[in-house]
Coordinates of C-alpha atoms in Angstrom, one line a residue:
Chain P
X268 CA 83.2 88.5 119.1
X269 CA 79.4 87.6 118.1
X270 CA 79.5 91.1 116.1
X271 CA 82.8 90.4 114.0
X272 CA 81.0 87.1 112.9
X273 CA 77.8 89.0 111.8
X274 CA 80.3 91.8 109.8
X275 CA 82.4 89.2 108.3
X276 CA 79.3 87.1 106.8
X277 CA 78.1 90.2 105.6
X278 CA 81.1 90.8 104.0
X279 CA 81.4 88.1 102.8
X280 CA 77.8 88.4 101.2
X281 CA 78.8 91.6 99.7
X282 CA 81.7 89.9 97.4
X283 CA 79.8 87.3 96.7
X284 CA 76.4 89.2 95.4
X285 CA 77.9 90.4 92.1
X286 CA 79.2 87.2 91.6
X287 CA 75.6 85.7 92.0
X288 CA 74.1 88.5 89.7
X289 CA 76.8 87.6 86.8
X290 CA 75.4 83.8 86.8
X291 CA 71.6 84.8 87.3
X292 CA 72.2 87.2 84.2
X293 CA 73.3 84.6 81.8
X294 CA 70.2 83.2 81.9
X295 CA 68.4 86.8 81.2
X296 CA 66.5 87.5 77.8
X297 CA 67.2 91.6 78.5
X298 CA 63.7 93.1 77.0
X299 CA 66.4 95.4 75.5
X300 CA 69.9 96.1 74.5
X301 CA 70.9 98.9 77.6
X302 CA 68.3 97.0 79.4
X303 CA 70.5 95.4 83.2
X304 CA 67.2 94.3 84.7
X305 CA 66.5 90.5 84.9
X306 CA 63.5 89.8 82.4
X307 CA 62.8 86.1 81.5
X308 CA 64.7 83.3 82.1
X309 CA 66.1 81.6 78.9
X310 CA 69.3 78.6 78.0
X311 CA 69.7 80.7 74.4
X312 CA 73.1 82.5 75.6
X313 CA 74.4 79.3 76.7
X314 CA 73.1 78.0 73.5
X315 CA 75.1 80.3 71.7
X316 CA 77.5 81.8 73.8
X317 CA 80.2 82.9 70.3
X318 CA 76.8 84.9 69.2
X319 CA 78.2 88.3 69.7
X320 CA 80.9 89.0 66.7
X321 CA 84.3 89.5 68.4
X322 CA 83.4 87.7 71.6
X323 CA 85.0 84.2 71.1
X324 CA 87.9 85.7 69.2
X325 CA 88.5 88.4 72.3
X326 CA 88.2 85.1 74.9
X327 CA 91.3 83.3 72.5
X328 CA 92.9 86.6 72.0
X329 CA 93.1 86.9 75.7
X330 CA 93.9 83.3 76.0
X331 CA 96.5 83.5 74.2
X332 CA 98.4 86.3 75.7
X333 CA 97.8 84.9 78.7
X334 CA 99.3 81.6 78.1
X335 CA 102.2 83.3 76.6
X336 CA 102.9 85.9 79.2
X337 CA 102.8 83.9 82.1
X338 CA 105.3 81.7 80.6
X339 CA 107.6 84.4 80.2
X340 CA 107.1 86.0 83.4
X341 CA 107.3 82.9 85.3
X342 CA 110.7 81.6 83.9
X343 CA 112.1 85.5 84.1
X344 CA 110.4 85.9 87.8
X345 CA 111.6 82.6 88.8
X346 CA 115.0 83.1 87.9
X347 CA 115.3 86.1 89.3
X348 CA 113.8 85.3 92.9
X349 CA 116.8 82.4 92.9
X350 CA 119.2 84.8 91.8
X351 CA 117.8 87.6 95.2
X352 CA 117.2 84.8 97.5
X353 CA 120.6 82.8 97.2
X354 CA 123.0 84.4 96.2
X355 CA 125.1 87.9 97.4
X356 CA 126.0 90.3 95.1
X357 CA 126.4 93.7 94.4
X358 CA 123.5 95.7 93.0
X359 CA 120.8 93.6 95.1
X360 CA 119.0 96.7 96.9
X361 CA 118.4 98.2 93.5
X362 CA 117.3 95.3 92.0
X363 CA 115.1 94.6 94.7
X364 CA 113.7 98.3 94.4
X365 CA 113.3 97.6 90.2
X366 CA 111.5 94.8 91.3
X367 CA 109.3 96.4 93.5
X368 CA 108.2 99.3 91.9
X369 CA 106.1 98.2 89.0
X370 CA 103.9 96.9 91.5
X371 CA 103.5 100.1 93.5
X372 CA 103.3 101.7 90.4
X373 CA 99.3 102.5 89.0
X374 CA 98.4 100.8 86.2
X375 CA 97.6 104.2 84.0
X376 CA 100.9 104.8 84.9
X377 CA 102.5 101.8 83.5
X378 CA 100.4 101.4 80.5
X379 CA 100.8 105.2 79.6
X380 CA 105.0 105.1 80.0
X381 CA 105.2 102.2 77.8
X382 CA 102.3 103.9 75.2
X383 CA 105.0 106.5 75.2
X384 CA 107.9 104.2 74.5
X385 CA 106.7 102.1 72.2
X386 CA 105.1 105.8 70.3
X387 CA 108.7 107.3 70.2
X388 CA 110.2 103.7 68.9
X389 CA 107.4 103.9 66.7
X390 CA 107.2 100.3 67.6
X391 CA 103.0 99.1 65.7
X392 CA 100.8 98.5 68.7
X393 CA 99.0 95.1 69.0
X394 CA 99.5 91.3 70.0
X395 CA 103.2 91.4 70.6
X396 CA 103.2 95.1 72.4
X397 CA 100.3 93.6 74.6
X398 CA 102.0 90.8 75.3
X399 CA 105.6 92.8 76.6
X400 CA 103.6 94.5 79.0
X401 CA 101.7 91.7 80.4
X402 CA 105.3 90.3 81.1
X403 CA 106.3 93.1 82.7
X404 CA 103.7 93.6 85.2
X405 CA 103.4 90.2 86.1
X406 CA 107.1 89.3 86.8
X407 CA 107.5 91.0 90.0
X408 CA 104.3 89.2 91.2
X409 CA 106.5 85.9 90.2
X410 CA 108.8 87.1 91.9
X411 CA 107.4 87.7 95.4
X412 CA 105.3 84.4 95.5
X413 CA 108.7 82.4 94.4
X414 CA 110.9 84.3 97.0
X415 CA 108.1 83.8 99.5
X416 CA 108.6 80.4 98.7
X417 CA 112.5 80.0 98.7
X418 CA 112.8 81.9 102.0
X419 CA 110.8 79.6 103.5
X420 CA 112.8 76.1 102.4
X421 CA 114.9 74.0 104.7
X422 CA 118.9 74.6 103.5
X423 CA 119.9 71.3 105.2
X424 CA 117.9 69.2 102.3
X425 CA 120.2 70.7 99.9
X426 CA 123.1 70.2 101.5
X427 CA 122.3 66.9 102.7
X428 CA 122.1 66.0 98.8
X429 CA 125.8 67.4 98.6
X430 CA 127.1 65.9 101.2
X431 CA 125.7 62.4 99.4
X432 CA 127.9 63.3 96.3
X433 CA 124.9 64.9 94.1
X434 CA 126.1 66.8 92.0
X435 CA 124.7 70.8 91.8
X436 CA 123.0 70.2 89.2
X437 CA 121.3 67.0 90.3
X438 CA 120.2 68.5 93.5
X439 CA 118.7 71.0 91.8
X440 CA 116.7 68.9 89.6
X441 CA 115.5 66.5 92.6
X442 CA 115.6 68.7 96.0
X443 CA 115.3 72.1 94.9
X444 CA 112.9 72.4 91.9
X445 CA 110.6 70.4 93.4
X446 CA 110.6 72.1 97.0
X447 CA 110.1 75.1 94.9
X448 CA 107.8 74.2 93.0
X449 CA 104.2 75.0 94.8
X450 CA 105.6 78.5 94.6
X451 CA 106.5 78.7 91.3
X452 CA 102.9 76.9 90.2
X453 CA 101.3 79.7 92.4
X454 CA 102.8 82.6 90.5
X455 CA 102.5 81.2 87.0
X456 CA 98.7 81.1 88.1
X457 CA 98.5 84.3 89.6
X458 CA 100.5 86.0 86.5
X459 CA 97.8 84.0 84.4
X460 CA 94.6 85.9 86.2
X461 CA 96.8 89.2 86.3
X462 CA 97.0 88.9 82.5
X463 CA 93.7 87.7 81.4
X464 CA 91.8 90.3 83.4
X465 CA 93.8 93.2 82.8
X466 CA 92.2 96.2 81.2
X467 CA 93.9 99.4 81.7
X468 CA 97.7 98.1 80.5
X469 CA 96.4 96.4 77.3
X470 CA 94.0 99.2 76.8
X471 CA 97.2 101.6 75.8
X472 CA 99.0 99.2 74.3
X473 CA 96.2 97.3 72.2
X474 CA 96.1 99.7 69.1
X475 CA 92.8 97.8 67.5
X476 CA 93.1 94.6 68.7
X477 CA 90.6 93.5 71.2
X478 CA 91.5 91.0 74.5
X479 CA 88.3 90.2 76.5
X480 CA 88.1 93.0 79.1
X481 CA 88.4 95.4 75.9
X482 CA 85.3 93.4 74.4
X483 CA 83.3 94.1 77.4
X484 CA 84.4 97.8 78.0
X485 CA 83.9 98.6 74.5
X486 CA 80.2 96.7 74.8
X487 CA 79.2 98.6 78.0
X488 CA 79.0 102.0 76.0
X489 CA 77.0 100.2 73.0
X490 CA 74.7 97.9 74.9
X491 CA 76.1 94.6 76.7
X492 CA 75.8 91.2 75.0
X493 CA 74.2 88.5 77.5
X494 CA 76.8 86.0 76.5
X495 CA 78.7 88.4 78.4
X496 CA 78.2 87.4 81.3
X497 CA 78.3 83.7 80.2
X498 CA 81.8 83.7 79.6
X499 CA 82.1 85.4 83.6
X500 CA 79.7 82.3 84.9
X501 CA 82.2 79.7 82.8
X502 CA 85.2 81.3 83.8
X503 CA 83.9 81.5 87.5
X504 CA 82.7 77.6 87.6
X505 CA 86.7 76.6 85.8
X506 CA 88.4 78.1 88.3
X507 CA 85.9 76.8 91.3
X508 CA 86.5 73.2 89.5
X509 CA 89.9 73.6 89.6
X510 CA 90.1 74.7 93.0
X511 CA 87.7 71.5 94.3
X512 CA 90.3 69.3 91.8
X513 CA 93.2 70.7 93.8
X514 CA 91.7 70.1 97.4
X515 CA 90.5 66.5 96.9
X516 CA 93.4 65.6 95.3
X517 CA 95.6 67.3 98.5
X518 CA 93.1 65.6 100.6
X519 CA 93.6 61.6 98.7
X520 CA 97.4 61.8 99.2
Chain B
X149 CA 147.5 84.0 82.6
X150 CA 146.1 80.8 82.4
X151 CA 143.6 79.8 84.6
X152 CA 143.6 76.8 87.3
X153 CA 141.5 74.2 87.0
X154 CA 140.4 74.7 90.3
X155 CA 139.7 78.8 89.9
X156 CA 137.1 77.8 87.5
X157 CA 134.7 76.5 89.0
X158 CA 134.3 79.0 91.8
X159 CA 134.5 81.9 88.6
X160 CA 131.3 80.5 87.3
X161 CA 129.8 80.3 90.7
X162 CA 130.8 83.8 90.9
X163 CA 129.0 84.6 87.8
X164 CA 125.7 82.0 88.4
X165 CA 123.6 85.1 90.0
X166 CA 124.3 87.7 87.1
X167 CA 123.3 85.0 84.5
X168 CA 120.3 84.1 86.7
X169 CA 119.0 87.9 86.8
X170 CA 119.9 88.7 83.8
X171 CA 117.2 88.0 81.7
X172 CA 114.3 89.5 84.4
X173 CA 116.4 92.7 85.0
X174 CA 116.8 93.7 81.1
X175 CA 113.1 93.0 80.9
X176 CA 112.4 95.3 83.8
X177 CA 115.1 98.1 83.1
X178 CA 113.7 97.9 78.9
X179 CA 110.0 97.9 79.8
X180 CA 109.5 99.5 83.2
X181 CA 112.7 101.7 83.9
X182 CA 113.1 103.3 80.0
X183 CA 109.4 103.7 79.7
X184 CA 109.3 105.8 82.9
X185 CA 112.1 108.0 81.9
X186 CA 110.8 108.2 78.4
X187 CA 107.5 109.6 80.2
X188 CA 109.5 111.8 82.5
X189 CA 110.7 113.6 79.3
X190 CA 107.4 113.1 77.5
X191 CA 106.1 115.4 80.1
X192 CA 108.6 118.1 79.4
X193 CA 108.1 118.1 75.6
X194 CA 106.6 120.9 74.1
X195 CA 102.9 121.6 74.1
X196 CA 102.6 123.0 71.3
X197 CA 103.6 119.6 69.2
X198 CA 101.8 117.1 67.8
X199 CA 101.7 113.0 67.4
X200 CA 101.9 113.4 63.8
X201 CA 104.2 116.4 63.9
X202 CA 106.4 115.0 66.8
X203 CA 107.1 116.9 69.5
X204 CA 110.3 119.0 71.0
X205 CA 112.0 118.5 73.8
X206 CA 112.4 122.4 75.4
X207 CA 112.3 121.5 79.2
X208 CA 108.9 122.8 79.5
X209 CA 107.7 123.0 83.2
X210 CA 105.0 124.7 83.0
X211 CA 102.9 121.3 81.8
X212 CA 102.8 120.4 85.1
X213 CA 101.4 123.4 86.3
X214 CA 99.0 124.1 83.7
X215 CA 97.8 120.0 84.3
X216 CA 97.5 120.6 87.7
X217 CA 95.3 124.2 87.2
X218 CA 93.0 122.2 85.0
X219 CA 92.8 118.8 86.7
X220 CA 93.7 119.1 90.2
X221 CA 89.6 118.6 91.4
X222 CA 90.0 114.9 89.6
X223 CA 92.9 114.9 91.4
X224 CA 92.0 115.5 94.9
X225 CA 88.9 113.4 94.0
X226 CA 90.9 110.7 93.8
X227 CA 92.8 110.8 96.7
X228 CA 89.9 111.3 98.4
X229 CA 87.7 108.3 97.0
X230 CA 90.6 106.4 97.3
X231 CA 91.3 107.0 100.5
X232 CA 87.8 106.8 101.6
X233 CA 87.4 103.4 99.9
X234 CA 90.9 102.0 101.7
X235 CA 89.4 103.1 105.1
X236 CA 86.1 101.1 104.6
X237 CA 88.6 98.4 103.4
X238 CA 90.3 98.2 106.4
X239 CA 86.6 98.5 108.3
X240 CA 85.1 95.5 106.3
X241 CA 88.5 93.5 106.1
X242 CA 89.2 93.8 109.6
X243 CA 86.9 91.5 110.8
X244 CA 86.7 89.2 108.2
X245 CA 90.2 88.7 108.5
X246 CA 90.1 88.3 112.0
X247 CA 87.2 85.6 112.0
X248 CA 88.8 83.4 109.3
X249 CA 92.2 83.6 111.0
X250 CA 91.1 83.1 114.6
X251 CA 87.8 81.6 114.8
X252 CA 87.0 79.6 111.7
X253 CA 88.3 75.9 112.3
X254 CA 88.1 73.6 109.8
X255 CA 86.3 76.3 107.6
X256 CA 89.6 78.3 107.4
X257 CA 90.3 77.1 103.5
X258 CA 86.8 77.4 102.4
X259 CA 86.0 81.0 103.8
X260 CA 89.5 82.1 102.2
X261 CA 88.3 80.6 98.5
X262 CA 85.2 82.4 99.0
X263 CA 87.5 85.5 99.8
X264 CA 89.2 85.2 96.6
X265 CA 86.0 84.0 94.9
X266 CA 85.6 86.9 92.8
X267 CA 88.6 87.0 91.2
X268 CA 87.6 84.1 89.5
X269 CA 85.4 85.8 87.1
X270 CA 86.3 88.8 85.0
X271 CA 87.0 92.4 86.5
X272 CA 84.9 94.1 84.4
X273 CA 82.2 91.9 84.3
X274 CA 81.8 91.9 87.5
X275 CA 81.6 95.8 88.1
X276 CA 79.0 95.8 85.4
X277 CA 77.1 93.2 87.8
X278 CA 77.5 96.1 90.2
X279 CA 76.0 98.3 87.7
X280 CA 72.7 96.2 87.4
X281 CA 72.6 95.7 91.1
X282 CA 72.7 99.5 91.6
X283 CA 70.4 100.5 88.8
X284 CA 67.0 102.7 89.3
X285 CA 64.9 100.1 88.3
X286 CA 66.7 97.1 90.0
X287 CA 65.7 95.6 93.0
X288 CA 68.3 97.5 95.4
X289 CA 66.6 101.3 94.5
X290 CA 63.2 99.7 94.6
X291 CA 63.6 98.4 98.3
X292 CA 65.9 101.3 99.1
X293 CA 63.0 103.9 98.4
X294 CA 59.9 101.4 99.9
X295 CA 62.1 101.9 103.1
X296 CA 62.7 105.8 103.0
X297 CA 66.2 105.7 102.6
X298 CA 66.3 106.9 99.6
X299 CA 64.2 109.8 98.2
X300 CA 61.8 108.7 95.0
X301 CA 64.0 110.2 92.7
X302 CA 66.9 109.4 94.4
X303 CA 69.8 107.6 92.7
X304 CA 72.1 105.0 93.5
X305 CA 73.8 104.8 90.2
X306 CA 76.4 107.4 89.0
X307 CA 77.0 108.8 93.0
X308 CA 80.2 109.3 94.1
X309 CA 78.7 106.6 96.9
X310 CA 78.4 103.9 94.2
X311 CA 82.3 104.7 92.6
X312 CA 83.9 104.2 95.8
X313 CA 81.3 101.1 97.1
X314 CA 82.9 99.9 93.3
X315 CA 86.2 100.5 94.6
X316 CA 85.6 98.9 98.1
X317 CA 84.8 96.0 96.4
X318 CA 87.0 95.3 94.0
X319 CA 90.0 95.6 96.1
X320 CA 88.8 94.4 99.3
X321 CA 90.6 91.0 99.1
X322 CA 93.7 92.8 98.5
X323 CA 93.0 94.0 101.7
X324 CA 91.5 90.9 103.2
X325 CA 94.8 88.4 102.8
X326 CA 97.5 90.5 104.1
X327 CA 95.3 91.0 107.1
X328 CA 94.8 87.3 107.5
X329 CA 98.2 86.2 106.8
X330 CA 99.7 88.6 109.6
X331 CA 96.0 87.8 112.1
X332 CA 96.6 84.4 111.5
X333 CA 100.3 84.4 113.4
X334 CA 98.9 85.9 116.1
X335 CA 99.0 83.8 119.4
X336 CA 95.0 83.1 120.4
X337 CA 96.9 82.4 124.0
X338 CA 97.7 86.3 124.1
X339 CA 94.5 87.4 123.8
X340 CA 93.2 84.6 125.9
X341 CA 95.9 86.1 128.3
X342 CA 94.3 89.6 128.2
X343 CA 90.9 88.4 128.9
X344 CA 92.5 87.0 132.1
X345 CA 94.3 90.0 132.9
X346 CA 90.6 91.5 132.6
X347 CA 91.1 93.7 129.6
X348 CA 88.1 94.4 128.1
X349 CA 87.5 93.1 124.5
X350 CA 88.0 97.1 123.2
X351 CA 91.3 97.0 125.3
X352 CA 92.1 93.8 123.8
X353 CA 92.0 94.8 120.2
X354 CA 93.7 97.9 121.1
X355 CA 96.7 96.9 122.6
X356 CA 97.3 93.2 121.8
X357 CA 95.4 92.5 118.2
X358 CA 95.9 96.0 116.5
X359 CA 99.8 96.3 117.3
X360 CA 100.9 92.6 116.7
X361 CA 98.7 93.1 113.1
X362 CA 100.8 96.1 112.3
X363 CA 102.0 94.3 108.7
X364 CA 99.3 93.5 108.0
X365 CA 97.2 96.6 108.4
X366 CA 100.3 98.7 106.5
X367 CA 100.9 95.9 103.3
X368 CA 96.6 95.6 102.9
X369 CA 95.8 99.4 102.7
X370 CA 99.3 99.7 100.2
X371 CA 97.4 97.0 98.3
X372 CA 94.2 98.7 98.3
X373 CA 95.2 102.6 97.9
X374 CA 97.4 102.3 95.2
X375 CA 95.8 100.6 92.6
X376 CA 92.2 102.6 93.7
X377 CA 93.6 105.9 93.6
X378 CA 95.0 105.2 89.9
X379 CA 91.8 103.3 88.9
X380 CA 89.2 104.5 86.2
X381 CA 87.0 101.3 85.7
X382 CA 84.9 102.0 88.7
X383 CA 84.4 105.8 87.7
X384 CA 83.6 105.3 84.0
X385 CA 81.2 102.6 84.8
X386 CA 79.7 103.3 88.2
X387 CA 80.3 107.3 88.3
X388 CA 79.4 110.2 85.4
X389 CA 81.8 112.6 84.6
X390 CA 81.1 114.6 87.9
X391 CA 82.8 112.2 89.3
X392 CA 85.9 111.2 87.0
X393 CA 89.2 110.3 88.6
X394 CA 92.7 111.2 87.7
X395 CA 92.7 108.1 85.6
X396 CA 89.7 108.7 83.4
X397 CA 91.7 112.2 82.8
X398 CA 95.0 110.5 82.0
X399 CA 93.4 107.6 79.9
X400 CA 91.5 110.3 77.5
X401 CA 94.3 112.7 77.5
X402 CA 96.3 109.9 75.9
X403 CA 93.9 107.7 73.7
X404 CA 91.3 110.6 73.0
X405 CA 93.0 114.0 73.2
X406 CA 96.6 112.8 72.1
X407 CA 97.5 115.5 74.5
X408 CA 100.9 113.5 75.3
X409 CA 102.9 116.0 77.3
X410 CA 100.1 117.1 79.6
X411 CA 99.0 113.1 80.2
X412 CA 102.7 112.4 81.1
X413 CA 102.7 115.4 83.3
X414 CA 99.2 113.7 85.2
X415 CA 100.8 110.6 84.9
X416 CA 104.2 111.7 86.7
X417 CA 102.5 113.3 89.3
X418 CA 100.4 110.7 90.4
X419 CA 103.0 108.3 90.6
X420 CA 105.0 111.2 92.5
X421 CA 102.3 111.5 95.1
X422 CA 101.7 108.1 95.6
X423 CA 105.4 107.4 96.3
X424 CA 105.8 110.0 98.3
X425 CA 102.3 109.3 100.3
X426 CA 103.8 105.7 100.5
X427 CA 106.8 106.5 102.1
X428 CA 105.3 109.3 105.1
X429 CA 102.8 106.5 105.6
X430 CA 105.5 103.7 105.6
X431 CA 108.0 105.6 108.1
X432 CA 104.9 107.0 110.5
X433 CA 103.6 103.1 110.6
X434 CA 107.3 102.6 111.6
X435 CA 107.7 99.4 109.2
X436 CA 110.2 100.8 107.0
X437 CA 111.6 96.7 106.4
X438 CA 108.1 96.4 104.1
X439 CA 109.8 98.1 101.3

């Protein structure tokens, strides 16, 4: 058992090192544009991380569709996982299956087949097209982390609100949304991430417009800004902050 | 007919589930379902068209089998790195899994946001990282070649050994958290009980910890083989073109070479041998209630 401590510290060193690299790099003067190797240490990228035309307008872009996808998906996703986990109906094993098989599908796949719809419907590529897909990869995930959620909820709290004369409605509202509620949070974050990193789906369905993982993909053939990799370290410390926000709080209550 | 006052009510009970899916399911069927058919027939369309000329629809097989003549080394290349990289997934994971489940204590919650830690920060910035990390001049080479493990002109950059290490590591916590979620139901008294019993630790793993992990093992290496096998980051960053994947081919023969029939062949056939690959592997691993 000594030796599956050892292999999982290494392991755990091995995510972690890019990680490390990404904030040690923000603080690199490269000696030139193609240039990965750390030269001299300098605060000018923080100093200026919107430098780079386009790279401040990617990050909003990407905000943006971000924010509204997982919206969407998280009110489509959510209704949905009610709709599989409490009720019978007919048509459930498909919809499962429909449900399912965007996320066992590969991305090229999904971004090519909606390239190809959106071609034939002759439907202009860009904000809005970007945004569709985003929605439509990222409401299965919803749905999974909702159902996960809802499967795992005491029945008897709902119908002990019936049985006190609350109506369906007002159960809802006071037992049920809040049970759920952890779940549906957890999605709506995860749909977040799913959308703001995605390359490959926006990638087809971008035309010109550029999110942030385009920025950087497009930059990697021409010679990577440094602020590049500021934008990584700030996104990186956000969501650590968030993450130490979360616990303390969990830990005052 | 009129209806009763009390029929009502339980009619739009009856109806609460079809307005709750509603919404999700004509997103899915519009966006998903029509744009996989619509490729289905893309791939059949004649080859001889054009974007700008459109293209006619005259049932034409023979795209797949002129895609597969031309790409099918990107195509076993990916199964293969793929593959390759789910297997040192499951290698790496394993124990990792099995620590933070079993034997981490009160560090259970950090060791699992450290898991998930690089998700935090950008895909794509991240397998650049790996890109300076594995670069001739970096620090990696240099050691690398002081040590004699690497010949003086040997490279670690744009090797089949750095796209797949790029694979491993972006989709090892997809392989990590199923392992711990089903490792971290597993009774410690059971293995406690086959230590008794006087099981060695090998016979241990092999007939108590490996079985009752089953889900685990099956849902992480889904998680890991299907989006690596479809992937084209890792290879256009970390490989050259000796070693593109059947997504580099798909994503040029789309944006580049507005080839569309032959990309929607590629891209029906990958999706066909990953469902099919999926479902052998799924019945074998006899846990068919996954899907």
């Amino acid at each position: 058992m000594r030796g599956s401590r050892v292999v999982a510290g290494l392991v755990l060193a091995y995510l972690l090192l890019p990680v490390a690299v990404v904030v040690g790099l923000s603080f690199n003067a490269p000696s030139n544009r193609l240039s990965y190797d750390f030269d001299r240490f300098t605060l000018a990228n923080w100093a200026d991380p919107c430098g780079p035309a386009g790279l401040c307008a990617s990050v909003l872009r990407s905000a943006q569709i971000g924010l509204l996808a997982t919206v969407l998906a998280t009110v489509l996703g959510t209704l949905l996982a009610f709709g599989l986990t409490r009720h019978r109906f007919r048509g459930r094993g498909p919809l499962n299956a429909l449900v399912f098989l965007p996320m066992a599908t590969p991305e090229v796949v999904l971004g090519s087949s909606l390239l190809a719809l959106f071609t034939a419907g002759a439907v202009p590529l860009g904000f809005w097209t970007v945004v569709i897909a985003h929605v439509m990869f990222c409401v299965s995930f919803v749905v999974v982390v909702v159902k996960a959620r809802l499967a795992g909820m005491d029945p008897r709290l709902e119908e002990a609100a019936a049985d006190l004369y609350a109506s369906p409605w007002h159960t809802f509202r006071t037992v049920t949304l809040p049970l759920a509620m952890p779940g549906i949070v957890a999605g709506a974050l995860l749909a977040f991430s799913l959308s703001f990193d995605d390359f490959i789906v926006s990638n087809f369905n971008a035309g010109t417009m550029t999110t942030f993982p385009m920025f950087v993909w497009g930059s990697a053939q021409r010679g990577i800004p440094p602020q590049v990799n500021v934008v990584g370290t700030a996104m990186f410390a956000v969501a650590v902050l968030a993450v130490v926000i979360t616990t303390f709080r969990r830990r005052a209550r | 007919m009129t209806v009763t006052a009390a029929a009502r009510p339980a009619r739009a009970a009856r109806r609460t589930p079809y307005l709750l899916i509603l919404p999700g399911l004509l997103w899915l069927a519009v966006f998903f379902a029509v744009p996989v058919v619509q490729l289905g027939a893309t791939s059949l369309y004649d080859p001889n068209g054009s974007l700008t000329d459109g293209y006619a629809m005259t049932w034409s097989f023979g795209n797949y089998a002129t895609a597969l003549a031309a790409y099918w080394p990107q195509f076993l290349r990916s199964l293969l790195y793929a593959g390759l990289a789910t297997a040192i997934c499951l290698a790496l994971g394993y124990p990792l899994a099995f620590v933070i489940a079993q034997r981490a204590g009160r560090w259970r919650n950090l060791l699992l946001i450290l898991v998930v830690a690089p998700f935090f920060t950008s895909f794509l910035v991240r397998t650049l990282a790996w890109k300076a990390i594995l670069a001739d001049t970096g620090w990696l080479a240099g050691l690398l070649r002081d040590l004699h493990l690497l010949a003086p002109d040997g490279r670690l950059l744009a090797t089949p050994f750095a796209v797949v290490m790029g694979l491993v590591y972006n989709f090892l916590p997809f392989m990590v958290l199923p392992l711990y979620a089903s490792l971290q139901r597993l009774d410690g008294r059971l293995l406690e009980a086959a230590a008794d019993l006087y099981a060695s630790p090998l016979r241990t793993f092999r007939h108590v910890t490996l079985p009752l992990s089953m889900p685990g093992v099956v849902a992480g290496t889904l998680l890991t083989f299907i989006p690596a096998v479809g992937d084209y980051i890792n290879a256009a960053l970390l490989g050259t073109v000796r070693t593109s994947m059947i997504g580099n081919v798909i994503d040029s023969a789309f944006l580049v070479r507005l080839d569309y029939p032959q990309a929607a062949a590629l891209s029906f056939l990958l999706m066909a041998a990953i469902l099919v690959l999926v479902t052998v592997y799924v019945r074998r691993a006899g846990t068919d209630e996954l899907l």
